[in-house]
Short mmCIF file of C-alpha atoms in Angstrom, two decimals:
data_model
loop_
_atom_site.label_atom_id
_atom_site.label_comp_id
_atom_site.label_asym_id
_atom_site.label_seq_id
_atom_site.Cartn_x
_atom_site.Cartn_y
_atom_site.Cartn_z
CA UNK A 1247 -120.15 -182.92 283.00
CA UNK A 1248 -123.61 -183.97 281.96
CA UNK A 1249 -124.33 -182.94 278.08
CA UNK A 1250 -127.43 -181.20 279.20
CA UNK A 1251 -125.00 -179.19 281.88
CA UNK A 1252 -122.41 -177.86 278.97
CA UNK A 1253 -125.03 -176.84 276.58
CA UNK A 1254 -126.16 -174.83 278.81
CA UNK A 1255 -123.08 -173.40 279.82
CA UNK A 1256 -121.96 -172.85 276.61
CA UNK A 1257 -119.10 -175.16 276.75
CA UNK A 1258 -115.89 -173.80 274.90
CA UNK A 1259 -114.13 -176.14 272.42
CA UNK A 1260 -110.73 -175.92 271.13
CA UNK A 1261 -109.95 -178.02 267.62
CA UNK A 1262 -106.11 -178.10 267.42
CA UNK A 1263 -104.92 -179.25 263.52
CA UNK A 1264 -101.32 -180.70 263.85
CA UNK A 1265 -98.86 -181.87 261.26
CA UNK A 1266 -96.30 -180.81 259.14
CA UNK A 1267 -97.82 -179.47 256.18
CA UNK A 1268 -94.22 -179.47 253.71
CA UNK A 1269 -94.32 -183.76 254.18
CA UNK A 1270 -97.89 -184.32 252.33
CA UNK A 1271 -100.41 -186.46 254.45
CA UNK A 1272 -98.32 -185.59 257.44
CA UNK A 1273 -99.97 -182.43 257.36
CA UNK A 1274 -103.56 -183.14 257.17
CA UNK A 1275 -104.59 -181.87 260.63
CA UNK A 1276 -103.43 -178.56 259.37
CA UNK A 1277 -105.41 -178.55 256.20
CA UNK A 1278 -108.49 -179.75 257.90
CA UNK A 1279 -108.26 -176.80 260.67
CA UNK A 1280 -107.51 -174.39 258.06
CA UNK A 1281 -110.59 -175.58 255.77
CA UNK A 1282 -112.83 -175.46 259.19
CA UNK A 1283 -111.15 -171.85 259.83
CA UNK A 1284 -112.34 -170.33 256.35
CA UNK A 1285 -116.04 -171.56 257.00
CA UNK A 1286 -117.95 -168.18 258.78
CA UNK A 1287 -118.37 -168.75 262.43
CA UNK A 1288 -121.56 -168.51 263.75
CA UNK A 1289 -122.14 -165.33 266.19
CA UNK A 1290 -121.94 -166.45 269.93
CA UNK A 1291 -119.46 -169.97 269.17
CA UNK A 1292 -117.27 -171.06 271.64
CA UNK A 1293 -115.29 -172.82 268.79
CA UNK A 1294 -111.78 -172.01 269.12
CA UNK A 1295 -109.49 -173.34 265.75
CA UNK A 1296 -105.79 -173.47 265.96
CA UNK A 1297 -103.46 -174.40 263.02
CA UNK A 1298 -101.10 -176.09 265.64
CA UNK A 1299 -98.52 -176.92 263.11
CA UNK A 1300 -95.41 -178.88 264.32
CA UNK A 1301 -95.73 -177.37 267.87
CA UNK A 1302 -97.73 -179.89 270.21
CA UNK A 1303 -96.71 -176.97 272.83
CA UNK A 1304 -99.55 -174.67 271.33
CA UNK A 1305 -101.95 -176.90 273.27
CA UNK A 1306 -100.40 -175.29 276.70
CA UNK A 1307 -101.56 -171.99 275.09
CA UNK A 1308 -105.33 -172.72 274.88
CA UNK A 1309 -107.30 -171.01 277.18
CA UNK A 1310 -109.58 -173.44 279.46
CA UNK A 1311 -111.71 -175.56 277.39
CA UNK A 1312 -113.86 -177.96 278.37
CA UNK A 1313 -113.37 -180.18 275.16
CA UNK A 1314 -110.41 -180.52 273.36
CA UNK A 1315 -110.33 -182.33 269.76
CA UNK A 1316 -106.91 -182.92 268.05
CA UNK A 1317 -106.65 -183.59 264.28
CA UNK A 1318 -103.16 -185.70 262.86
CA UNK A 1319 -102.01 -188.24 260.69
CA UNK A 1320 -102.32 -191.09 262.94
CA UNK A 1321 -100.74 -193.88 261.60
CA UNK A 1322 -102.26 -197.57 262.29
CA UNK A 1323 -102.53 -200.81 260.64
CA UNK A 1324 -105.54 -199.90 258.50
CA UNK A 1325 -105.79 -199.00 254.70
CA UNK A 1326 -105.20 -194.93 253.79
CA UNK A 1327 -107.59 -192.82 254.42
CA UNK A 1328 -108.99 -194.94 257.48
CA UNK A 1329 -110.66 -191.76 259.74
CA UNK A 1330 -109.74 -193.04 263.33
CA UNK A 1331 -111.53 -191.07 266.77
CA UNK A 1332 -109.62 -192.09 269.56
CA UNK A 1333 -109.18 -190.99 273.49
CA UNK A 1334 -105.54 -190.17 275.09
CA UNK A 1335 -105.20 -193.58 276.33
CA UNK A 1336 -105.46 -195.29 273.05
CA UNK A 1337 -102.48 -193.85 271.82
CA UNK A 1338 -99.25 -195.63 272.83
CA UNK A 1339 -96.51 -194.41 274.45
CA UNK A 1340 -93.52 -194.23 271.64
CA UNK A 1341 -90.81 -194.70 274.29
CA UNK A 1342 -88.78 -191.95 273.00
CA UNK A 1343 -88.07 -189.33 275.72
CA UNK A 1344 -87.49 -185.84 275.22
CA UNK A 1345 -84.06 -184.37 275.43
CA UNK A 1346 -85.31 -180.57 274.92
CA UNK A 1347 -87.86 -179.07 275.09
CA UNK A 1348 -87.69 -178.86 270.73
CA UNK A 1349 -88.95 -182.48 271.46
CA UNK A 1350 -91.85 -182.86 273.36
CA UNK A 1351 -95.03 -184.23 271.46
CA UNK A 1352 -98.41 -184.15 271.50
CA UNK A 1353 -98.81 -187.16 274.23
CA UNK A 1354 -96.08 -185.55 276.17
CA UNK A 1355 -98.11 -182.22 275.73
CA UNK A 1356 -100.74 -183.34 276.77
CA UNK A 1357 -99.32 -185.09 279.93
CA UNK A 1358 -97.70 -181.64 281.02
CA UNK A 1359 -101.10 -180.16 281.06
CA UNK A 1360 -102.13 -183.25 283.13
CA UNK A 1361 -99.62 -182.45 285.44
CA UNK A 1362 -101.02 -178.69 285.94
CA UNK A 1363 -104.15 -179.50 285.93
CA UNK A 1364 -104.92 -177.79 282.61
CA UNK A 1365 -105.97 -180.91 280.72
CA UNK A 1366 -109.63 -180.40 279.65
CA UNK A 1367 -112.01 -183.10 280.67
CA UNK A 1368 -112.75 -184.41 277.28
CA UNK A 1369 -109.88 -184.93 274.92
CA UNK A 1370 -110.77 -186.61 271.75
CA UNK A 1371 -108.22 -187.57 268.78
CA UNK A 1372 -109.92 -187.33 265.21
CA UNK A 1373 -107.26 -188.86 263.05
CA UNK A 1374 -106.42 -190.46 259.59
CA UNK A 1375 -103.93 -192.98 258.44
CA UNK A 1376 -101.40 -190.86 255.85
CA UNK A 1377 -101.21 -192.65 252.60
CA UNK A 1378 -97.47 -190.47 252.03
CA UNK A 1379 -95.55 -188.89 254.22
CA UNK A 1380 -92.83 -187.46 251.76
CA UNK A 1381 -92.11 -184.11 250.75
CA UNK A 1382 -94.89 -181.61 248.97
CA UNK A 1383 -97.32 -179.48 250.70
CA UNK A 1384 -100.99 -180.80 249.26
CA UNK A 1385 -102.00 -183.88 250.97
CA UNK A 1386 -102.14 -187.65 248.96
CA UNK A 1387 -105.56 -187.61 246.80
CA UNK A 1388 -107.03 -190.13 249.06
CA UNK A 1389 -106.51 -188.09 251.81
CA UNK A 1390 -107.60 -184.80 250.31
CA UNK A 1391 -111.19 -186.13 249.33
CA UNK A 1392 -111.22 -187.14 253.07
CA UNK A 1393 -111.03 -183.70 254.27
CA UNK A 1394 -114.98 -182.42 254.10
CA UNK A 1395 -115.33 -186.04 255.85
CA UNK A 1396 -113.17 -185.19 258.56
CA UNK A 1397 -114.61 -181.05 258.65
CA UNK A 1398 -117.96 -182.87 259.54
CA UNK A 1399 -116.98 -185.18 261.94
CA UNK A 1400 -114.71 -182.90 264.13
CA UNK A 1401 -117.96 -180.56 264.26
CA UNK A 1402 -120.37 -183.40 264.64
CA UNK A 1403 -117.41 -184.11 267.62
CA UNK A 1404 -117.79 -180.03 268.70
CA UNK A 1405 -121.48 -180.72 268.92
CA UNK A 1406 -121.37 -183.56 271.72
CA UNK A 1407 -119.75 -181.65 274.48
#
């Protein structure tokens, strides 16, 4: 879909926070979507933001959305704090399969709504390499000054369609 076509369709966006928010940085998708939840949405928006917590699954409960923009910990080979934006197909498969349905991921998530035909056409991962994952619910400081950073490019992300 051209950008000119969903701006004028209003397209609708869903920003899905996930993490763990009792293992520190592990839960930085969650404080980012709740920071971007307490700022006033403006009258009309087609901004839908989900604290998905620990349950990839939440993302089979969107409604359609055009866009879809995930927030985690994703962890890499970069220095703490790195702010990574990455597409479905840049994330590797962890080999791991699911045993119950208590397992499934986000990538496995994601591939069920594939498989319905529920994925939305853009999918976009906005994430940060965790500087601790250990147990305490505030993120790291170097992650925590990274959160207005990561507020302005998910909507800066919103804002392209």
């Amino acid at each position: 879909m051209a950008d000119s076509e969903c701006r004028r369709k209003g397209p609708k966006i869903a920003v899905v926070g996930m993490g763990n928010l009792l293992l520190k940085d592990e839960g930085i998708g969650v404080h980012v979507a709740q920071a971007l939840q307490e700022m006033a949405p403006e009258n009309g928006s087609n901004l839908q933001i989900v604290d998905g917590g620990t349950s990839p699954d939440v993302l089979l409960s969107l409604d359609k959305v055009d866009k879809l923009i995930i927030i985690d910990a994703v962890k890499g080979d970069c220095e703490p704090g790195t702010i990574y934006r990455l597409g479905p197909d840049e994330i590797p498969e962890n080999g791991a399969e699911a045993t119950s349905l208590h397992q499934v991921g986000l990538m496995q998530s994601l591939q069920i709504l594939d498989k319905f035909g529920l994925k939305p056409p853009k999918v976009v991962i906005v994430g940060i390499q965790p500087k601790e994952i250990d147990w305490g619910t505030e993120p790291s400081a170097e992650l925590g000054q990274k959160i207005p950073e990561m507020m302005r490019l998910v909507l800066e992300e919103a804002r392209k369609c």
